[in-house]
Coordinates of C-alpha atoms in Angstrom, one line a residue:
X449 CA 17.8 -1.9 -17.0
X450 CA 16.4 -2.1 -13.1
X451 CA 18.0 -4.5 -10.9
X452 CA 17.7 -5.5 -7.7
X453 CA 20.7 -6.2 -4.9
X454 CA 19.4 -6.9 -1.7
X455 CA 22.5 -7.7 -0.1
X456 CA 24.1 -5.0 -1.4
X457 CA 21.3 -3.1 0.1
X458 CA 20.8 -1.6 -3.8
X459 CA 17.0 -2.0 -4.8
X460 CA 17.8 -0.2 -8.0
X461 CA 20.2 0.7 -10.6
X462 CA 19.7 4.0 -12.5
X463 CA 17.1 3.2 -14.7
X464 CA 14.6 6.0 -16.6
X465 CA 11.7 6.5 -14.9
X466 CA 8.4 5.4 -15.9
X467 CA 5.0 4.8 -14.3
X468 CA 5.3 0.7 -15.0
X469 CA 8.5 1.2 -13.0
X470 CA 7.4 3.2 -10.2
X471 CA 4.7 0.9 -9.8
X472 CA 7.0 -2.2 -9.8
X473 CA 9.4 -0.5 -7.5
X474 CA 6.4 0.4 -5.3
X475 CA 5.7 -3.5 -5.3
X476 CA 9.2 -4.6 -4.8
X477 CA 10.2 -2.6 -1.9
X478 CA 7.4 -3.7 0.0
X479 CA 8.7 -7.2 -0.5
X480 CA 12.2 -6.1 0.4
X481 CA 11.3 -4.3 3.9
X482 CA 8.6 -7.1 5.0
X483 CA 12.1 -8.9 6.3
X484 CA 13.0 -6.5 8.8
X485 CA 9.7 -6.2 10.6
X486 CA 9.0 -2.6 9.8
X487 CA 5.8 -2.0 11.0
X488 CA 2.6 -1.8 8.5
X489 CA 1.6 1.7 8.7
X490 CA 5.8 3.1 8.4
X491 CA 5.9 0.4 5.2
X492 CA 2.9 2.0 3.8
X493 CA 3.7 5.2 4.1
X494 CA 7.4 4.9 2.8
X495 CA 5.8 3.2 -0.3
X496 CA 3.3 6.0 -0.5
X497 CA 6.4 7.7 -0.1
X498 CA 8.2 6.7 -3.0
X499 CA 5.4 6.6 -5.2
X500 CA 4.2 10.5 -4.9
X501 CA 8.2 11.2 -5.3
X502 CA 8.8 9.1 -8.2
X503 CA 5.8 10.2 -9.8
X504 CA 6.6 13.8 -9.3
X505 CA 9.8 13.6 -10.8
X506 CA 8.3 11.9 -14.3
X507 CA 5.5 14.7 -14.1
X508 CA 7.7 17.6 -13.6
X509 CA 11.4 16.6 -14.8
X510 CA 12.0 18.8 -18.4
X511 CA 13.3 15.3 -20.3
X512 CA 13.8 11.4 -19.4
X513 CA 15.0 11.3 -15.9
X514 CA 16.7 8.0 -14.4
X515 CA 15.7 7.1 -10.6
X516 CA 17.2 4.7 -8.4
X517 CA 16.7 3.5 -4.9
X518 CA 19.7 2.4 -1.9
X519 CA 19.0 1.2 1.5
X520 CA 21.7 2.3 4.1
X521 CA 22.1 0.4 7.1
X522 CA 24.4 2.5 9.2
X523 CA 22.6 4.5 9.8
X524 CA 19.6 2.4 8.6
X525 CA 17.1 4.5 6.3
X526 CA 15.8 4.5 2.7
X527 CA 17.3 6.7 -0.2
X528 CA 15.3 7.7 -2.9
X529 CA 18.1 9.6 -6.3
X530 CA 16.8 11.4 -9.0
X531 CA 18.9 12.5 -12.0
X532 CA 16.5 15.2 -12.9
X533 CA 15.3 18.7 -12.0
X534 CA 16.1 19.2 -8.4
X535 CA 13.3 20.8 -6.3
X536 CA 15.5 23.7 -5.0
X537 CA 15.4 25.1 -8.7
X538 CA 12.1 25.7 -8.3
X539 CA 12.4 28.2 -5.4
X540 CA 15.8 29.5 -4.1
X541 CA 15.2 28.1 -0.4
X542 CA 17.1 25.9 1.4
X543 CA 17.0 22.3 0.9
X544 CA 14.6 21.3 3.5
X545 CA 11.0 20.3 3.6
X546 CA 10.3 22.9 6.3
X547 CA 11.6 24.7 4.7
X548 CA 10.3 24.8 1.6
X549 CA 6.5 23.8 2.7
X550 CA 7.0 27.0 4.8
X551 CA 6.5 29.7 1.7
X552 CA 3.3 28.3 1.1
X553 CA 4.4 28.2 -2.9
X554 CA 5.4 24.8 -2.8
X555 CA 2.1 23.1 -1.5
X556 CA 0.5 24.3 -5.5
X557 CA 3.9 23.3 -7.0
X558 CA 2.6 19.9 -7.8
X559 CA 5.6 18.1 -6.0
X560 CA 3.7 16.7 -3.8
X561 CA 5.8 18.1 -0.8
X562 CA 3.0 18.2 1.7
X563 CA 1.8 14.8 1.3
X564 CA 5.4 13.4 2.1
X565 CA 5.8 15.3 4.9
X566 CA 3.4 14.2 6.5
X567 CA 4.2 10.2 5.3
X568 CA 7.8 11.1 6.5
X569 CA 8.1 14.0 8.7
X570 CA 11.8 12.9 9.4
X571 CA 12.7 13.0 5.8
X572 CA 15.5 15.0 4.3
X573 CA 15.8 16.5 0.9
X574 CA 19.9 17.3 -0.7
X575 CA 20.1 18.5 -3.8
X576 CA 22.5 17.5 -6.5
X577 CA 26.2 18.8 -5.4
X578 CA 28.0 20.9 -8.2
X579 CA 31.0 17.6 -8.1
X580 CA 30.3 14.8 -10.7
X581 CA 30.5 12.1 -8.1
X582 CA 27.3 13.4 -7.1
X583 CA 25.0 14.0 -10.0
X584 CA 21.7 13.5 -8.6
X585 CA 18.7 14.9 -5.9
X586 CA 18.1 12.5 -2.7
X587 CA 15.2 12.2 -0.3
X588 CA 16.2 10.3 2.8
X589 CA 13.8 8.6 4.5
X590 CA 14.9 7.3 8.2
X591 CA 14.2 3.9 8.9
X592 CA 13.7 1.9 12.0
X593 CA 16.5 0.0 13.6
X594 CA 16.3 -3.5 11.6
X595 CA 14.3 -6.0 13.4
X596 CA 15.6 -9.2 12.2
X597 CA 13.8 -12.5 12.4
X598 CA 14.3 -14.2 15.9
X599 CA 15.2 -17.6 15.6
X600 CA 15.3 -20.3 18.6
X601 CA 17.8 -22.8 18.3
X602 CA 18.0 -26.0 20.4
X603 CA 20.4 -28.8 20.3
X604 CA 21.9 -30.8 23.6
X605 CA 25.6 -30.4 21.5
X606 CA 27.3 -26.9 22.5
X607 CA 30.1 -27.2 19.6
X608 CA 26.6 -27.7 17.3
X609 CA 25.2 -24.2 18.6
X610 CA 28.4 -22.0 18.0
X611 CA 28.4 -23.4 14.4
X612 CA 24.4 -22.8 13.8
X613 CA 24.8 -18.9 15.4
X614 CA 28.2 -18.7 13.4
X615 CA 26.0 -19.4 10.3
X616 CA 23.0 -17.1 11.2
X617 CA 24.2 -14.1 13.1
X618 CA 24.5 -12.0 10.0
X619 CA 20.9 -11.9 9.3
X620 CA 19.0 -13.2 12.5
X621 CA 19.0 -12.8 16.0
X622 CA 19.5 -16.0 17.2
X623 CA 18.8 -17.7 20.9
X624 CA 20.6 -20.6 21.7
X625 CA 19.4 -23.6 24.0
X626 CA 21.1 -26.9 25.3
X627 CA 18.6 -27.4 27.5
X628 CA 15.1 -28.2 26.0
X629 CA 13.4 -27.2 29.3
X630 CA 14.7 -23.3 29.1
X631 CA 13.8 -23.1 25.6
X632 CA 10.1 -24.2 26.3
X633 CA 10.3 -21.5 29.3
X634 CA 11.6 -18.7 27.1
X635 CA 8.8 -19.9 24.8
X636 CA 6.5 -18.6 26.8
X637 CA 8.2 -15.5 27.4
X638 CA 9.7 -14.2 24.5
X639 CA 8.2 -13.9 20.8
X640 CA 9.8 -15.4 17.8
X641 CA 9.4 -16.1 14.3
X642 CA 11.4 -19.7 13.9
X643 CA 12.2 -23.0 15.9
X644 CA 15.0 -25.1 14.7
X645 CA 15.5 -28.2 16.8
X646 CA 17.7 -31.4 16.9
X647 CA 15.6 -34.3 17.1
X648 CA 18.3 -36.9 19.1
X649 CA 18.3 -35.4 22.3
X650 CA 18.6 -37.2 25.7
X651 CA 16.2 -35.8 28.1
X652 CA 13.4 -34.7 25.7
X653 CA 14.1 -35.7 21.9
X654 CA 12.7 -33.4 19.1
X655 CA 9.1 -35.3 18.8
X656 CA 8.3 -34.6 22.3
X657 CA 9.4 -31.2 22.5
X658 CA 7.2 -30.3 19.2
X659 CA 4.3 -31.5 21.2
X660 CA 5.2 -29.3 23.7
X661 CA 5.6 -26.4 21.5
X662 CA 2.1 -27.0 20.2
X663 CA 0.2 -26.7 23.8
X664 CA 1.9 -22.9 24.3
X665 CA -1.0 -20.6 22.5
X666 CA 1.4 -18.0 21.2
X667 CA 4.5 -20.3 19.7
X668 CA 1.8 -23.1 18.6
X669 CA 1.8 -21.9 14.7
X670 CA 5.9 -21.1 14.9
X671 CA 6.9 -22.6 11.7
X672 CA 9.7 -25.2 12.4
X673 CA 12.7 -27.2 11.4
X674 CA 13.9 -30.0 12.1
X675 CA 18.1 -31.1 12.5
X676 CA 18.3 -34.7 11.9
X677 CA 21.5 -37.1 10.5
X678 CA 18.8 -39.3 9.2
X679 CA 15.8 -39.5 7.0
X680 CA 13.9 -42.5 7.3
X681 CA 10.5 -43.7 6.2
X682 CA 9.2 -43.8 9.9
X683 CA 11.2 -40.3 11.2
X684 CA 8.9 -38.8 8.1
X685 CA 6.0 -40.1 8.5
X686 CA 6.4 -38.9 12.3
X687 CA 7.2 -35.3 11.3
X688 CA 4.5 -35.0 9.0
X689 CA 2.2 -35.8 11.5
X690 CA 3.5 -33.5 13.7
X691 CA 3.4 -30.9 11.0
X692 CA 7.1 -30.0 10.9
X693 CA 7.9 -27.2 8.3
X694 CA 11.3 -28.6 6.9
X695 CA 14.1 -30.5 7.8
X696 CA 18.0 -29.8 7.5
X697 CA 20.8 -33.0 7.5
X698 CA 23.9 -33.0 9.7
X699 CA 26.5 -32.2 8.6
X700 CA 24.8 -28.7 8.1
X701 CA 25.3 -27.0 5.3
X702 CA 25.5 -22.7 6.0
X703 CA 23.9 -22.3 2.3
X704 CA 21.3 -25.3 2.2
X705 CA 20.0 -23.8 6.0
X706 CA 20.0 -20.1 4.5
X707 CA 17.3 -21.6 2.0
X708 CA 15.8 -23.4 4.2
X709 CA 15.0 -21.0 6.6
X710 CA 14.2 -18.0 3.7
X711 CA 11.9 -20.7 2.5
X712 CA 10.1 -21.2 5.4
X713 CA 9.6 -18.0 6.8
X714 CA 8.5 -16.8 3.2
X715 CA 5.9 -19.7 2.8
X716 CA 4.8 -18.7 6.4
X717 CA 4.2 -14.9 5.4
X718 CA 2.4 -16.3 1.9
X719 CA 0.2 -18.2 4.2
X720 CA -0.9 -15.4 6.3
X721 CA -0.7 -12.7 3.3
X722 CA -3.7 -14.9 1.8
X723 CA -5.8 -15.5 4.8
X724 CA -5.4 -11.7 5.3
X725 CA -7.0 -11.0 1.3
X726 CA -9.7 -13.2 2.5
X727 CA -10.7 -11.1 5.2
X728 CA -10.1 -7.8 2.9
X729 CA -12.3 -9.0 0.6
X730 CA -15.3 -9.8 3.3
X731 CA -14.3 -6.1 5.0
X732 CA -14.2 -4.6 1.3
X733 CA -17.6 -5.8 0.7
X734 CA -19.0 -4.3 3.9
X735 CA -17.6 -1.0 3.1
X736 CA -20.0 -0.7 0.2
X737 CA -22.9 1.2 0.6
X738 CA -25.1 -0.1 -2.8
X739 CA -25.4 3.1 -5.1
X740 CA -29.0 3.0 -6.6
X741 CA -29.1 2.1 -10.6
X742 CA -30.7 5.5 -11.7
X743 CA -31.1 8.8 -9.9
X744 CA -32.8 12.3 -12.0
X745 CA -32.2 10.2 -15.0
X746 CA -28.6 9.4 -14.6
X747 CA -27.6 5.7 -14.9
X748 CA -25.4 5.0 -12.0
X749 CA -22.6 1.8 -12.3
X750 CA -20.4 0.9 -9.6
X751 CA -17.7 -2.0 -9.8
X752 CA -14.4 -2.4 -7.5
X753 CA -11.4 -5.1 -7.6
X754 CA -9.6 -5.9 -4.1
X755 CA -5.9 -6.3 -4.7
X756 CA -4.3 -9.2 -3.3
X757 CA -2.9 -7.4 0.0
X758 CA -5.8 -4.6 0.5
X759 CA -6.0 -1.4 0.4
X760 CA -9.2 0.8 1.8
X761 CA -11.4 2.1 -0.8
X762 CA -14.7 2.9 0.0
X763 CA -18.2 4.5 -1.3
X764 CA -20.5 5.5 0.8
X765 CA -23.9 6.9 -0.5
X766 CA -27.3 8.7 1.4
X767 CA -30.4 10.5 -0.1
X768 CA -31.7 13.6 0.7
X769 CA -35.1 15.3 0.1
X770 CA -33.9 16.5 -3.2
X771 CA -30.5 14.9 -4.2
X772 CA -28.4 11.9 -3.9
X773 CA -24.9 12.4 -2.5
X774 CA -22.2 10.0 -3.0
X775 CA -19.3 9.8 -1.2
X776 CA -15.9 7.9 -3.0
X777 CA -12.6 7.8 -0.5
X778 CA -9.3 5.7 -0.8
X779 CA -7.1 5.5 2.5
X780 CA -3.5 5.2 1.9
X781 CA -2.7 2.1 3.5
X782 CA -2.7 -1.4 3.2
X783 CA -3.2 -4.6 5.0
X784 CA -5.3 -5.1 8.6
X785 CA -4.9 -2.0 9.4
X786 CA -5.5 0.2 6.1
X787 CA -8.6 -1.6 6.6
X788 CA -9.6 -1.1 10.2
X789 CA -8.9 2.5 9.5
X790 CA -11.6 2.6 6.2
X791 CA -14.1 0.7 8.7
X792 CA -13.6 3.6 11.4
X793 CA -13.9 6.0 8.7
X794 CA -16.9 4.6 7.0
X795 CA -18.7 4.3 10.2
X796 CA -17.8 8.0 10.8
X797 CA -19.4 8.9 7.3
X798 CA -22.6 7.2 7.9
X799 CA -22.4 9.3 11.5
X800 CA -21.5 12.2 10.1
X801 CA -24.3 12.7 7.2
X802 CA -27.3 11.2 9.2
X803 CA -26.5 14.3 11.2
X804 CA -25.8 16.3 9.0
X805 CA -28.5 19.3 8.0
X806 CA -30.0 18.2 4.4
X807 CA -28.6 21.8 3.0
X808 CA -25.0 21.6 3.6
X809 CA -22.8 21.7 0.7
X810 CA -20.4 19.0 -1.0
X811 CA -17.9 21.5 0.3
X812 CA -19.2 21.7 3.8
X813 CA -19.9 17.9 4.2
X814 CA -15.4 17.8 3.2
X815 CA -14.6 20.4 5.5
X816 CA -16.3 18.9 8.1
X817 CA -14.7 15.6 7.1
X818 CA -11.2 16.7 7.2
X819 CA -11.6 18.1 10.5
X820 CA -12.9 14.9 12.0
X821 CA -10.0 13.2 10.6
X822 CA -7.4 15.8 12.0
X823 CA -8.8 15.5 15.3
X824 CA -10.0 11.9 15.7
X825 CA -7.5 10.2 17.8
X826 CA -7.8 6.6 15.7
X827 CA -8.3 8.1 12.5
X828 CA -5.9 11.6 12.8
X829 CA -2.9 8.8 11.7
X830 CA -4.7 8.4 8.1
X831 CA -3.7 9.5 5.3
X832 CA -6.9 9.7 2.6
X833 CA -8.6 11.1 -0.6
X834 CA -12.0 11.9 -0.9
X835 CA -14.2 12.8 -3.5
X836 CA -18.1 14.3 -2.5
X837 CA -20.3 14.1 -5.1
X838 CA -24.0 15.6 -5.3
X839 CA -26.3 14.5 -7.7
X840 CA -29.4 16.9 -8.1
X841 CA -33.2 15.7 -9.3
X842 CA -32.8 18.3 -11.7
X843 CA -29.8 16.9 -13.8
X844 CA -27.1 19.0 -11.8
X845 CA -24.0 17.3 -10.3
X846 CA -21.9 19.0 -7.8
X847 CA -18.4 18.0 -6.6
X848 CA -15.7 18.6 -4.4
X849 CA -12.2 17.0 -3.7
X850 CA -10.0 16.4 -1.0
X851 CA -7.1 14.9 -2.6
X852 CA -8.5 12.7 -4.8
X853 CA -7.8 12.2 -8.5
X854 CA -9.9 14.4 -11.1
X855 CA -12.5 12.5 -12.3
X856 CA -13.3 12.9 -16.3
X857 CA -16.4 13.8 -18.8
X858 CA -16.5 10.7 -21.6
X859 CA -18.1 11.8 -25.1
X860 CA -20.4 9.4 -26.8
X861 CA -17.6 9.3 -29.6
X862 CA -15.0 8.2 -26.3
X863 CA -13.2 11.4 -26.2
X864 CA -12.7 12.6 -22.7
X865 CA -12.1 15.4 -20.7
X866 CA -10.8 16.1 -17.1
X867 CA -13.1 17.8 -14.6
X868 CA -10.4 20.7 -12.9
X869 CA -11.6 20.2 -9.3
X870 CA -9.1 19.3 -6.4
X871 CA -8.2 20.5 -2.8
X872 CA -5.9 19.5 0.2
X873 CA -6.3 16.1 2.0
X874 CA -8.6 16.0 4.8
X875 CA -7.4 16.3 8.1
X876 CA -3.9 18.3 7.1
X877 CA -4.8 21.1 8.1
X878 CA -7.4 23.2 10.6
X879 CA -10.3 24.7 9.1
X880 CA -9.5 23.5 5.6
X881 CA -11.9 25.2 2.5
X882 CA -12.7 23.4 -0.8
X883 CA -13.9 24.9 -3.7
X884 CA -17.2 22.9 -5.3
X885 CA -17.4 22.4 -9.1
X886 CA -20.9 21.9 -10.7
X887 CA -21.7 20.4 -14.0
X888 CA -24.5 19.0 -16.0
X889 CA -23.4 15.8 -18.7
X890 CA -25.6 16.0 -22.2
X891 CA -26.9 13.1 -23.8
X892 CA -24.1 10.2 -24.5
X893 CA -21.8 11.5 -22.0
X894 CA -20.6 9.8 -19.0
X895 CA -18.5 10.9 -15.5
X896 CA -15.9 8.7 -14.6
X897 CA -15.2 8.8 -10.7
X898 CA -12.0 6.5 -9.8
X899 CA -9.5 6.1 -6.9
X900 CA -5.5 6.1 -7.6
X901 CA -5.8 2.0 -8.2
X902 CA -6.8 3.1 -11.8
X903 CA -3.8 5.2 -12.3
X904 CA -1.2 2.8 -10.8
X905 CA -2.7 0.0 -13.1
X906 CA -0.9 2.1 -16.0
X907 CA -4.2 3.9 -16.8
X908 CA -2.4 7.3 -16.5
X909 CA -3.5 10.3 -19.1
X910 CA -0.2 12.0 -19.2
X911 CA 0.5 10.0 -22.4
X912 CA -0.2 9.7 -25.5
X913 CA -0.2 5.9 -25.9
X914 CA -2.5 5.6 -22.7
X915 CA -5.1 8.3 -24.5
X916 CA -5.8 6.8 -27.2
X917 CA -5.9 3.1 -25.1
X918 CA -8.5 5.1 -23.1
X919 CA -10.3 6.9 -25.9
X920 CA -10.5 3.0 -27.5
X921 CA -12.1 1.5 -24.7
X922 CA -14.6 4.5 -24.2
X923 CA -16.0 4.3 -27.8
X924 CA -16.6 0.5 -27.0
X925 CA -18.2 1.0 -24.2
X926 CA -21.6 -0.6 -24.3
X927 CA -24.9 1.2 -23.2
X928 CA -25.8 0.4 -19.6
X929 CA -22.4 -1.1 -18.7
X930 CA -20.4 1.6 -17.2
X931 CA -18.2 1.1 -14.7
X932 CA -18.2 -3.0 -14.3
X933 CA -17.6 -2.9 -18.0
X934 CA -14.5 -0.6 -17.8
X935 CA -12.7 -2.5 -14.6
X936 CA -12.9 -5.8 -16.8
X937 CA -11.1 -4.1 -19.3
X938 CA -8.4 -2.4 -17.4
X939 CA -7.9 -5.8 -15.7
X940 CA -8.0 -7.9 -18.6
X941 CA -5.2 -5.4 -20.0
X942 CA -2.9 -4.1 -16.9
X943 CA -3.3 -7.5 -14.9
X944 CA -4.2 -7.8 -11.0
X945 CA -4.3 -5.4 -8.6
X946 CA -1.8 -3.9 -6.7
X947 CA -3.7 -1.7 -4.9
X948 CA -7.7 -1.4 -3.8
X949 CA -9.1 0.0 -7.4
X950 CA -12.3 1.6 -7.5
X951 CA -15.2 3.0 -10.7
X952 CA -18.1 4.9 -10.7
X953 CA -19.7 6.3 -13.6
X954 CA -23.0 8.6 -13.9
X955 CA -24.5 8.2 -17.5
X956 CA -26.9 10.2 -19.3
X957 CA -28.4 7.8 -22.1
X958 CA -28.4 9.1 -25.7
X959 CA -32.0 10.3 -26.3
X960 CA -32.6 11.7 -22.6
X961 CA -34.6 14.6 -22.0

């Protein structure tokens, strides 16, 4: 059974791998390193990390396989342990990433080796050591020194101070003030992430100095606690006005502050985590280009779900004389910047195919999208999948993939089919080549085009159980109602979103010529 030790700095027990776990873990971890300030692009890539890994290891190990997930602090960095097959038995190479990306074999190996070098270039691969105490494979990921939360501490009583940094030093960096005056200077000069402040002091009290706090632009939405040996009606009524986070009573207790202060700072990071899906759900929307309903007598359904902390999917669609092409992409990331990087990109797309010649290829139109990306100075840091797509007047559809999942053929009778096209992420590599895959559907039959929110929803086909789940909800699927149809049901079923989750489906209606 997973469990989770934080203070123990074990995330997770030996547990058999499955996707639900992977994509819990995935989930979990995030929650677990938001604490220590790691900044959002290392986060997301770590849990990209993780996720390819795990996911490999299910794919790939010969029988069940447990996982399990430490975080070391000295030095500080993130180990991911597999019981299962170890890489190295795959080629007889040295255990290192360089190593083994260098005979070329491993990049088709389906391990996912390239994309996790480049998430983690500093990672470190050991395989399991012949001694029992050491049964299982582990990827090391460094991590950045720990960042604790800062936290500001003012009270005019010195013996007060030494107890409060006594209390917090294990798990905050902690700036002590007797003088109300210096704190509001260092205010001005130094970030951090929590007041707490005694409100019976003699030159300014408590009150006063929260007014003062407020009029400083960068420390005037600090959350913040007050110390107090009383609780009256009036004192309240006072704090509430001034909008004061929590308070704490003297004598202070080490545990009740702990809570406190965990309390605060995670309501704090709620509080911005929704205003931040607010504005990834206006930025979502703008990355939409509208798909037309019909195109050479396809029917053409687009629906997307933005998960609470956003991710960066995006379509992106432009006719031509004599085709349609549609363009589906998913950057890795998550947050602000996951989706300033899908706005740069988008914008780039638009750029790109307005100036474009009308006869380039699906494959041309990737190539010369990966080498944007590898040489763009804002969006070279990306990480992305990308799916071109070319639908012909004549009934022809064309594709070609950087990355991006396989998309699948649904029969009438909701038996499906995956379409064998993929190729390298853009921008990993000068003057990548992608190989274009052409198709035409027959009455009844649908292609499903989707980005990896799908999959981690539990919508993966490398079960049996998840087949025929799919197979059920394809025969039900209703004329006309393609993909908006199928992301209610997947919802309804898996729950929200944990990541950006994106359908398209091109339908021939039964009876077309």
């Amino acid at each position: 059974m997973a469990i989770f030790k934080q203070k123990s700095k074990t995330i997770l027990s030996p547990t058999p791998v499955s996707y639900d776990l992977i994509r819990s873990l995935r989930d979990r971890l995030g929650a677990i390193l938001k604490p220590y300030k790691i900044d959002e692009i290392t986060t997301d890539n770590i849990r990209l990390t993780l996720t390819e890994y795990f996911t490999n290891v299910l794919k790939h190990s010969p029988e069940e396989t447990s996982i399990a997930v430490v975080i070391q602090t000295t030095p500080p960095r993130l180990i991911l342990e597999d019981y299962g097959l170890p890489i190295d038995a795959l080629l007889e190479t040295a255990p290192d990433l360089d190593a083994l990306l260098a005979t070329g074999q491993m990049r088709s190996s389906g391990m996912g080796l390239s994309l996790i070098k480049s998430l983690c270039p500093d990672a470190l691969y050991h395989v399991a050591a012949e001694h029992p105490a050491e049964p299982c494979n582990r990827l090391c990921i460094p991590l950045p020194e720990i960042n604790r939360p800062r936290i500001m501490i003012i009270d005019d009583d010195i013996t007060q101070l030494a107890v409060l940094e006594s209390y917090l030093a294990e798990h905050y960096h902690t700036s002590l003030f007797s003088n109300p005056a210096e704190a509001l200077k260092s205010l001005r000069q130094t970030p951090f992430d929590l007041i707490i402040c005694d409100i019976n002091m003699p030159e300014i009290n408590g009150f006063q100095l929260r007014e003062q706090v407020r009029s400083i632009r960068s420390a005037r939405l600090l959350p913040f606690i007050f110390l107090t040996g009383e609780t009256t009606k009036d004192l309240l009524r006072q704090a509430a006005f001034l909008r004061i986070d929590d308070f704490v009573s003297k004598p202070v207790n080490k545990s009740m502050l702990e809570n406190t202060i965990e309390r605060v700072l995670l309501r704090v990071a709620d509080l911005r985590d929704q205003i931040s899906s607010e504005f990834d759900a206006e930025v979502t929307h703008s990355l939409w280009n509208t798909l037309p309903k019909t195109y050479g007598g396809y029917q053409l359904d687009a629906a997307y779900q933005v998960a609470a902390r956003g991710g960066g999917d995006f379509i992106f669609s432009s006719h031509r004389e004599h085709s349609l092409i549609v363009i589906l992409g998913d950057v890795m990331g998550h947050g602000d910047q996951g989706k300033f990087f899908t706005y740069a990109l988008s914008g780039y797309l638009h750029g790109m195919c307005m100036a474009c010649a009308s006869g380039q290829s699906v494959t041309e139109l990737l190539s010369q999208l990966s080498e944007g990306v590898r040489t763009s100075q804002v969006l070279g840091s990306t990480i992305l999948t990308c799916m071109v797509i070319e639908l012909f007047a004549d009934g022809t559809i064309t594709l070609a993939s950087g990355g991006h999942p396989a998309p699948w053929v649904i029969s009438a009778d909701g038996h499906f089919r995956e379409v064998g096209v993929g190729g390298m992420l853009p921008g990993l590599s000068e003057d990548a080549q992608y190989d274009a895959v052409s198709l035409t559907l027959t009455p009844g039959e649908s292609l499903l085009l989707y980005t990896d929110g799908l999959v981690e929803q539990g919508m993966d086909m490398k079960t049996d159980i998840v087949n025929s789940e799919l197979e059920t909800m394809f025969r039900e699927l209703p004329p006309r109602q393609g993909a908006t149809w199928l992301l209610n049901r997947v919802l309804k079923k898996a729950g929200a979103a944990s990541d950006d989750m994106t359908l398209i489906s091109i339908s021939l209606p039964e009876g077309a010529d």
